[in-house]
PDB file of C-alpha atoms in Angstrom:
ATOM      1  CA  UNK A   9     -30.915  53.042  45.833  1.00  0.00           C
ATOM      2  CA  UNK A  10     -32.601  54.700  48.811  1.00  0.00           C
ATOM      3  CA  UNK A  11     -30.936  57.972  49.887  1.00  0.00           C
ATOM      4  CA  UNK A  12     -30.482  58.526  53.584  1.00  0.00           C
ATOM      5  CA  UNK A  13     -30.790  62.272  54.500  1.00  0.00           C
ATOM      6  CA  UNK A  14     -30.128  63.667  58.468  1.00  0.00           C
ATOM      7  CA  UNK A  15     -31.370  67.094  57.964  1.00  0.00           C
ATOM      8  CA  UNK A  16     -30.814  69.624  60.838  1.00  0.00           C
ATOM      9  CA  UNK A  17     -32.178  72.636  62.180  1.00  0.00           C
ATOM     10  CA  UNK A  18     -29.556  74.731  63.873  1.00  0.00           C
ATOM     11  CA  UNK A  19     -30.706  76.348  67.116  1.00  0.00           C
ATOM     12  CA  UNK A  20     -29.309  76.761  70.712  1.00  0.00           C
ATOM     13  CA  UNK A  21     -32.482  76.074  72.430  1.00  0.00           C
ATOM     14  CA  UNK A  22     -33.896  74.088  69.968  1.00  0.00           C
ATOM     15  CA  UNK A  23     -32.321  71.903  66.990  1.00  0.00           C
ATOM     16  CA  UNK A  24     -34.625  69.855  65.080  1.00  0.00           C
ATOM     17  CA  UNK A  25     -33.293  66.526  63.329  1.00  0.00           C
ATOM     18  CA  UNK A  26     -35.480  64.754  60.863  1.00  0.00           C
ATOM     19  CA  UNK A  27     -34.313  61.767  59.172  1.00  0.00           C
ATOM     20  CA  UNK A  28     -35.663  60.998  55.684  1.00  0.00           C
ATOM     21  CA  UNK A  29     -35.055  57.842  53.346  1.00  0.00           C
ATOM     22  CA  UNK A  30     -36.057  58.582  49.588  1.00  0.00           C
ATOM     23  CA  UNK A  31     -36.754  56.615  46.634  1.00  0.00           C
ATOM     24  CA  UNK A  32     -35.210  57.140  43.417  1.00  0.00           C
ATOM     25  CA  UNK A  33     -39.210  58.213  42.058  1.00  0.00           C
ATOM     26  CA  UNK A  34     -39.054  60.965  44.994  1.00  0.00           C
ATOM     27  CA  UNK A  35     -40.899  59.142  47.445  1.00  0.00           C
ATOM     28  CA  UNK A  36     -39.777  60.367  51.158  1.00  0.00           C
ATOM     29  CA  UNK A  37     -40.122  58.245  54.198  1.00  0.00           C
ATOM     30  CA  UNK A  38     -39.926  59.864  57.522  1.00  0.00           C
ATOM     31  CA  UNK A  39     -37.889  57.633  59.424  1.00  0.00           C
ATOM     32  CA  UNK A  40     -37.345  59.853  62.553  1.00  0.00           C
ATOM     33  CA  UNK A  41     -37.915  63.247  63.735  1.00  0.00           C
ATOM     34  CA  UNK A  42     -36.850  65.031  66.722  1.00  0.00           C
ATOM     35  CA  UNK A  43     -36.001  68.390  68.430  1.00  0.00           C
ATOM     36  CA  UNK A  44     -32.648  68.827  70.932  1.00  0.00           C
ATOM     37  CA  UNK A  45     -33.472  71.266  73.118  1.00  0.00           C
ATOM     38  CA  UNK A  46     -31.028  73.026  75.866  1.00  0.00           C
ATOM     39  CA  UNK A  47     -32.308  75.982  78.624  1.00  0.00           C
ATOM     40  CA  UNK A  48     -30.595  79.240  78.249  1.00  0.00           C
ATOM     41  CA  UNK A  49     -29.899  79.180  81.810  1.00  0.00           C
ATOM     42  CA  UNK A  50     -26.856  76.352  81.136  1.00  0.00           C
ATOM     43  CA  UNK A  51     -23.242  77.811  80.275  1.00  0.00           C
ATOM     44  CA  UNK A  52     -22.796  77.838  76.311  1.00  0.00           C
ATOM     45  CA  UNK A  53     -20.227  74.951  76.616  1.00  0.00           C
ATOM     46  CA  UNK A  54     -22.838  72.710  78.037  1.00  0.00           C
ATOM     47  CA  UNK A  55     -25.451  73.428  75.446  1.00  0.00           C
ATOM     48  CA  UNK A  56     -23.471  73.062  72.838  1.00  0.00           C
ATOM     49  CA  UNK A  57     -22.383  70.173  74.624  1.00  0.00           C
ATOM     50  CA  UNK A  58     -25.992  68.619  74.661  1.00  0.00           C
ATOM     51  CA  UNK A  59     -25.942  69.196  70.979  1.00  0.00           C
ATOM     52  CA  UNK A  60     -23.183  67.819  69.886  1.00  0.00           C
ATOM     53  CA  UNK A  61     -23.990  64.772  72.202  1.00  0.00           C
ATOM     54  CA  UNK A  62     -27.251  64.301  70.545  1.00  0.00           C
ATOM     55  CA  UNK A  63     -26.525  65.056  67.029  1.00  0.00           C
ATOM     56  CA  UNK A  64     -23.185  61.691  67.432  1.00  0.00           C
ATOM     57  CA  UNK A  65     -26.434  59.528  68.399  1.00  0.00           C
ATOM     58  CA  UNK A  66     -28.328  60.342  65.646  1.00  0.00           C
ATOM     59  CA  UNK A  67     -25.858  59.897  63.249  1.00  0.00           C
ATOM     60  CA  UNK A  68     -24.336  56.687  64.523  1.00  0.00           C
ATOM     61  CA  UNK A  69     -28.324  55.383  65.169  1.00  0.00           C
ATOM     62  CA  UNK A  70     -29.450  55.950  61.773  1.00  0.00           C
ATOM     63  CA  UNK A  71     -26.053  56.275  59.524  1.00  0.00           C
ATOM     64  CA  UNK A  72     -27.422  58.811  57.016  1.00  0.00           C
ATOM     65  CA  UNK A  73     -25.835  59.015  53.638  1.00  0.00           C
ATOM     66  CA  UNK A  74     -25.714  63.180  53.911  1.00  0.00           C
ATOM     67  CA  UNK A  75     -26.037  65.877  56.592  1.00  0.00           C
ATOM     68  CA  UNK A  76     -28.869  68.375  55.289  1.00  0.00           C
ATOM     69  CA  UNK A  77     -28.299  71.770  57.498  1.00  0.00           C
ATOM     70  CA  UNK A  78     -30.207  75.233  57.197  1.00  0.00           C
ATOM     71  CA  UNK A  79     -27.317  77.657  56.511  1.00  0.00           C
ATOM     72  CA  UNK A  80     -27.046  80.578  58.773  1.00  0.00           C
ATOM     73  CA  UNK A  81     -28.439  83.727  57.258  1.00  0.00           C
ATOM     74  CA  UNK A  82     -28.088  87.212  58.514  1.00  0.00           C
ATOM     75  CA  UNK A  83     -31.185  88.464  61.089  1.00  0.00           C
ATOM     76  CA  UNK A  84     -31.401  91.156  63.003  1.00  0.00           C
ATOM     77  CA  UNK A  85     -30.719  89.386  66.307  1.00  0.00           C
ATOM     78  CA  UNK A  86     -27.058  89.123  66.357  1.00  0.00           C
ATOM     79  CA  UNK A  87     -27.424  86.463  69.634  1.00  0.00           C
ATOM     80  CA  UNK A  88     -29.705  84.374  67.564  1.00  0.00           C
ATOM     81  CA  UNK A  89     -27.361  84.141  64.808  1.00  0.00           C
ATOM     82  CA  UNK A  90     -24.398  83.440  66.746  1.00  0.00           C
ATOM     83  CA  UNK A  91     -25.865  80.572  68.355  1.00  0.00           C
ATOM     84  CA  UNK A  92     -27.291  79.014  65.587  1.00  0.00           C
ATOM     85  CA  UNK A  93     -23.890  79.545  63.907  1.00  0.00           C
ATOM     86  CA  UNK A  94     -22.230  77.685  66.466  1.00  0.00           C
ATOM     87  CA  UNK A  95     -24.790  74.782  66.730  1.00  0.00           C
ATOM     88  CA  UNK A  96     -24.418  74.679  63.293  1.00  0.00           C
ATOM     89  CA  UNK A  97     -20.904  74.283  63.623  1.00  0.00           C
ATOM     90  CA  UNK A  98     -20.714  71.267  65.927  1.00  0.00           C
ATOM     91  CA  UNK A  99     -23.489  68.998  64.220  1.00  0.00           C
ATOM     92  CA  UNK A 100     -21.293  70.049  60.508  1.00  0.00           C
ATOM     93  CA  UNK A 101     -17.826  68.820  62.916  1.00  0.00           C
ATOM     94  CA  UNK A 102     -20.005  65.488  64.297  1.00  0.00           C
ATOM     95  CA  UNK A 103     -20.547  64.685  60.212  1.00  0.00           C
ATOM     96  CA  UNK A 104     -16.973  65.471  58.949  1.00  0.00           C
ATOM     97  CA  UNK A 105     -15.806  63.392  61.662  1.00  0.00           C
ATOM     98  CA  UNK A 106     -17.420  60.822  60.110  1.00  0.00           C
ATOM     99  CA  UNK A 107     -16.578  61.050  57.067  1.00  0.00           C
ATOM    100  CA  UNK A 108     -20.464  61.700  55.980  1.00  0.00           C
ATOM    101  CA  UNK A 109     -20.954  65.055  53.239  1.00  0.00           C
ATOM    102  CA  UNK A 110     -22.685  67.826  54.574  1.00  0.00           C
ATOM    103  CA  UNK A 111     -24.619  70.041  52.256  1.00  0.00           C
ATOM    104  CA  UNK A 112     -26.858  73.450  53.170  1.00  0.00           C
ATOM    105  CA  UNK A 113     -29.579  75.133  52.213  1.00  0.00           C
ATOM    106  CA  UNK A 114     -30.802  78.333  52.595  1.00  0.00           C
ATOM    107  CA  UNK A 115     -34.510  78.996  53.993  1.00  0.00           C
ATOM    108  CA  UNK A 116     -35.808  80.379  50.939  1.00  0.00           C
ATOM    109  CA  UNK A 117     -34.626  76.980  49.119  1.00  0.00           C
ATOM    110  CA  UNK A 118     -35.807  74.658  51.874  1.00  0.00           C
ATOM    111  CA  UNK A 119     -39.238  76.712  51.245  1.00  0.00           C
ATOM    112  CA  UNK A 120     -39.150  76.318  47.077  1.00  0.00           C
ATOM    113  CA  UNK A 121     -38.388  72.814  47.304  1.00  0.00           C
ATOM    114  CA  UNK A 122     -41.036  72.112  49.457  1.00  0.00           C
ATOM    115  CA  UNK A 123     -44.353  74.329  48.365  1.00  0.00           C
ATOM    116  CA  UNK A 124     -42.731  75.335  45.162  1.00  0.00           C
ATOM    117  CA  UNK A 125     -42.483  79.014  47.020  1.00  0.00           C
ATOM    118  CA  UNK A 126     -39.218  80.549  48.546  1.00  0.00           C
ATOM    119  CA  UNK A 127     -41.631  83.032  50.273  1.00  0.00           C
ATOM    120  CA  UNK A 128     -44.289  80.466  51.960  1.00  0.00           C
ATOM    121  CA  UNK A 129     -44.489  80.555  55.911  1.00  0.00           C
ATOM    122  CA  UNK A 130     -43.585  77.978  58.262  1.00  0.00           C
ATOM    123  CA  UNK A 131     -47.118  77.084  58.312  1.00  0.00           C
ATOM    124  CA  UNK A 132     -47.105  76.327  54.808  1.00  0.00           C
ATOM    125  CA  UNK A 133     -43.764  74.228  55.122  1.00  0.00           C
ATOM    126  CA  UNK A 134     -45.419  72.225  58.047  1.00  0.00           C
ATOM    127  CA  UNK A 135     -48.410  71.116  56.059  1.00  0.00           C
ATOM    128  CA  UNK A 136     -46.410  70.423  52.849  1.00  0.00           C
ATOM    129  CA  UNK A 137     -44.367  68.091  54.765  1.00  0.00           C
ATOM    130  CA  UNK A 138     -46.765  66.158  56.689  1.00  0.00           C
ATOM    131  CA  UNK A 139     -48.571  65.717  52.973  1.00  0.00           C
ATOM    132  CA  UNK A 140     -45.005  64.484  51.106  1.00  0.00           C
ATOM    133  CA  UNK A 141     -44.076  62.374  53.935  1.00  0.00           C
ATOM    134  CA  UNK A 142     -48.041  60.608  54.712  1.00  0.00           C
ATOM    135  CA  UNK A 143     -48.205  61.603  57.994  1.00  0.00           C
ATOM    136  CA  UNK A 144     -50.823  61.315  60.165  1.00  0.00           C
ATOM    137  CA  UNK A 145     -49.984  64.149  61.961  1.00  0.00           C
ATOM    138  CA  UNK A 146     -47.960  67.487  61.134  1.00  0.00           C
ATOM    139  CA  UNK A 147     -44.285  67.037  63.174  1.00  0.00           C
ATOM    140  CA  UNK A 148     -44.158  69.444  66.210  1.00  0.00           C
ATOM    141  CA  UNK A 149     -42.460  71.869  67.133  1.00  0.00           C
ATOM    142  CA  UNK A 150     -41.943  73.612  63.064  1.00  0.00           C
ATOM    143  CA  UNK A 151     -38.111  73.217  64.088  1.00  0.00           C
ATOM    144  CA  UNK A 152     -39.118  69.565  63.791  1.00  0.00           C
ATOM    145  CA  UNK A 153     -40.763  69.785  60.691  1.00  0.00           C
ATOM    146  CA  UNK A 154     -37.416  72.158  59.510  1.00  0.00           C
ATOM    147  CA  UNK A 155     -35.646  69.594  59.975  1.00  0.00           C
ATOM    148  CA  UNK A 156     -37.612  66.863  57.653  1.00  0.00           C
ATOM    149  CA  UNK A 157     -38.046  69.721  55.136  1.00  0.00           C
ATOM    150  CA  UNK A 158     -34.337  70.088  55.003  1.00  0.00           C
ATOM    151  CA  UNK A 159     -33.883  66.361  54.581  1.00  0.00           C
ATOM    152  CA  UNK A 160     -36.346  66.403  51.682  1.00  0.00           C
ATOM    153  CA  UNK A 161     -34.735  68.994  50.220  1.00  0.00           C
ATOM    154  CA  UNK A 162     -31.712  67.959  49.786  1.00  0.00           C
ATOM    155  CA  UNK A 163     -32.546  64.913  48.764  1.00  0.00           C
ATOM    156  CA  UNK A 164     -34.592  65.997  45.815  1.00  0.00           C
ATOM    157  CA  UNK A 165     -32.160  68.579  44.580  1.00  0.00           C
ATOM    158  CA  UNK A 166     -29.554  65.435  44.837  1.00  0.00           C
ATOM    159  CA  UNK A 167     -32.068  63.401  42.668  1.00  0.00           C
ATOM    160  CA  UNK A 168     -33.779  66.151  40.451  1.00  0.00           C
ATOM    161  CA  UNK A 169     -31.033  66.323  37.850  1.00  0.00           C
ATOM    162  CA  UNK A 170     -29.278  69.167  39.413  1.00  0.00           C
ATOM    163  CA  UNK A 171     -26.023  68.627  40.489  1.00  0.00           C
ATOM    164  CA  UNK A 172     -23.470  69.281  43.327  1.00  0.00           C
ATOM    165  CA  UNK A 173     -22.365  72.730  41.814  1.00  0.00           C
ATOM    166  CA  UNK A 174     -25.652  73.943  40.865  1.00  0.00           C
ATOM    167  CA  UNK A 175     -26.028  73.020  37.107  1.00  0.00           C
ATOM    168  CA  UNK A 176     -28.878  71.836  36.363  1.00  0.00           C
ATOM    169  CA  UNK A 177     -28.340  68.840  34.089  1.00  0.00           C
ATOM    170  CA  UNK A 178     -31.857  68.217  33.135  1.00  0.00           C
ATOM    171  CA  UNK A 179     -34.086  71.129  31.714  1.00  0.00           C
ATOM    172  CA  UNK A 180     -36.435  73.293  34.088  1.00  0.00           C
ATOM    173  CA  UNK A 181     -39.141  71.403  32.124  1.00  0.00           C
ATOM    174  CA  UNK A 182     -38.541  67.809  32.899  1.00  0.00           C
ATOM    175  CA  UNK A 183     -41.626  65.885  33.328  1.00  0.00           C
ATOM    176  CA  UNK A 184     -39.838  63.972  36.106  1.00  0.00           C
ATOM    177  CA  UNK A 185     -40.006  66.394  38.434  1.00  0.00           C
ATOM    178  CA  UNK A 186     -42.873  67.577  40.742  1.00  0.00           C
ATOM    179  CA  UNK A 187     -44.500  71.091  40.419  1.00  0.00           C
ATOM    180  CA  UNK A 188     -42.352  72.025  43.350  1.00  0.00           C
ATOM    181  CA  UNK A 189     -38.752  70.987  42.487  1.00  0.00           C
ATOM    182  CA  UNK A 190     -39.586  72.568  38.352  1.00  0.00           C
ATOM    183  CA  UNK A 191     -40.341  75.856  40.121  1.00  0.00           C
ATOM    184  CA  UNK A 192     -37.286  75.666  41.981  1.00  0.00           C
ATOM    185  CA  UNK A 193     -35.249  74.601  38.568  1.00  0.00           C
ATOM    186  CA  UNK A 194     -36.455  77.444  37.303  1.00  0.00           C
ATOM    187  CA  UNK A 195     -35.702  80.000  40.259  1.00  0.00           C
ATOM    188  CA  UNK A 196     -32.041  78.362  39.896  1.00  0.00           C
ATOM    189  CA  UNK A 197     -31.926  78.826  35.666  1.00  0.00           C
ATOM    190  CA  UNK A 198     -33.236  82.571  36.907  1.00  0.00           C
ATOM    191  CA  UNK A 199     -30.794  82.997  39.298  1.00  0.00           C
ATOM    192  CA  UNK A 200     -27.744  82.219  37.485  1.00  0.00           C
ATOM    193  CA  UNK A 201     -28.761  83.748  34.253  1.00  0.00           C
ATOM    194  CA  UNK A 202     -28.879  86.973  36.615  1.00  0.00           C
ATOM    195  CA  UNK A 203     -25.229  86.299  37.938  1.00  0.00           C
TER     196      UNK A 203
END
């Protein structure tokens, strides 16, 4: 079965949305990307408006299996934050209304899964992405390509043998997975050995 994936990149001025079908072998198909984008000139109720507007086509256009979003992490820009927490907050809403599971990921994880790094730069990401996906051209803006990298993501982890919670299920080893997703296993195995 082919596995659906919306992923999302929260922003107020921007909001990627990538939409990603993948094989059970890992094979990802970009199916459509796109960025949302509102002027910081336009009341918050309007943007978020704009967003939420957007985000019910995409889901009801392409019917993804699972919302993929970038969860909110702390920066030093307390404005940036809080509007990426609440874009984040109506495209999770447009999902649960619909019944669809919503899942997030942290940058760092986004970046492992992807270039097998959770410290690689958007750059990095961009490249990576246009490569898995067999594009002819790397997805502009990076929110964009955020967004496809989220989708990917998600849908990896889903299919690598780790589960919902976390626990990995197949070793960090596994010759099924690529170099990318075993280096992430491993961070994981790291991680929770650590707890």
């Amino acid at each position: 079965m082919t596995l659906r994936v919306l992923g999302v990149d929260p922003g107020l001025t921007r909001c990627g949305i990538g939409v990603v079908d993948v094989e059970k072998n890992r094979r990802a198909t970009m199916v459509a990307v796109g960025v949302v984008g509102t002027s910081p000139d336009e009341s918050l109720d309007q943007r978020l408006l704009v967003i939420a507007t957007s985000i019910d086509d995409w889901l009801d256009r392409y019917e993804p299996h699972v919302l993929a979003v970038e969860r909110v992490f702390s920066q030093l820009n307390v404005s940036t934050v809080m509007g990426v927490a609440q874009a984040s907050g109506v495209v999770i809403a447009a999902a649960a209304r619909r019944g669809i599971p919503v899942a997030l990921h942290t940058p760092s994880e986004v970046k492992a899964a992807v270039t097998g790094s959770g410290t690689s730069n958007k750059d990095a990401v961009t490249k990576l992405v246009t490569k898995i996906l067999r594009l002819d051209a790397p997805p502009r803006p990076a929110d964009a390509a955020d967004a496809l990298a989220l989708a990917i993501t998600h849908a990896w982890r889903a299919g690598s043998g780790t589960s919902g919670n976390g626990t990995s299920t197949t070793g960090p080893g596994s010759s099924s997975l690529t170099p990318a997703q075993r280096a992430w296993a491993e961070a994981e195995a790291k991680a929770r050995r650590a707890r």
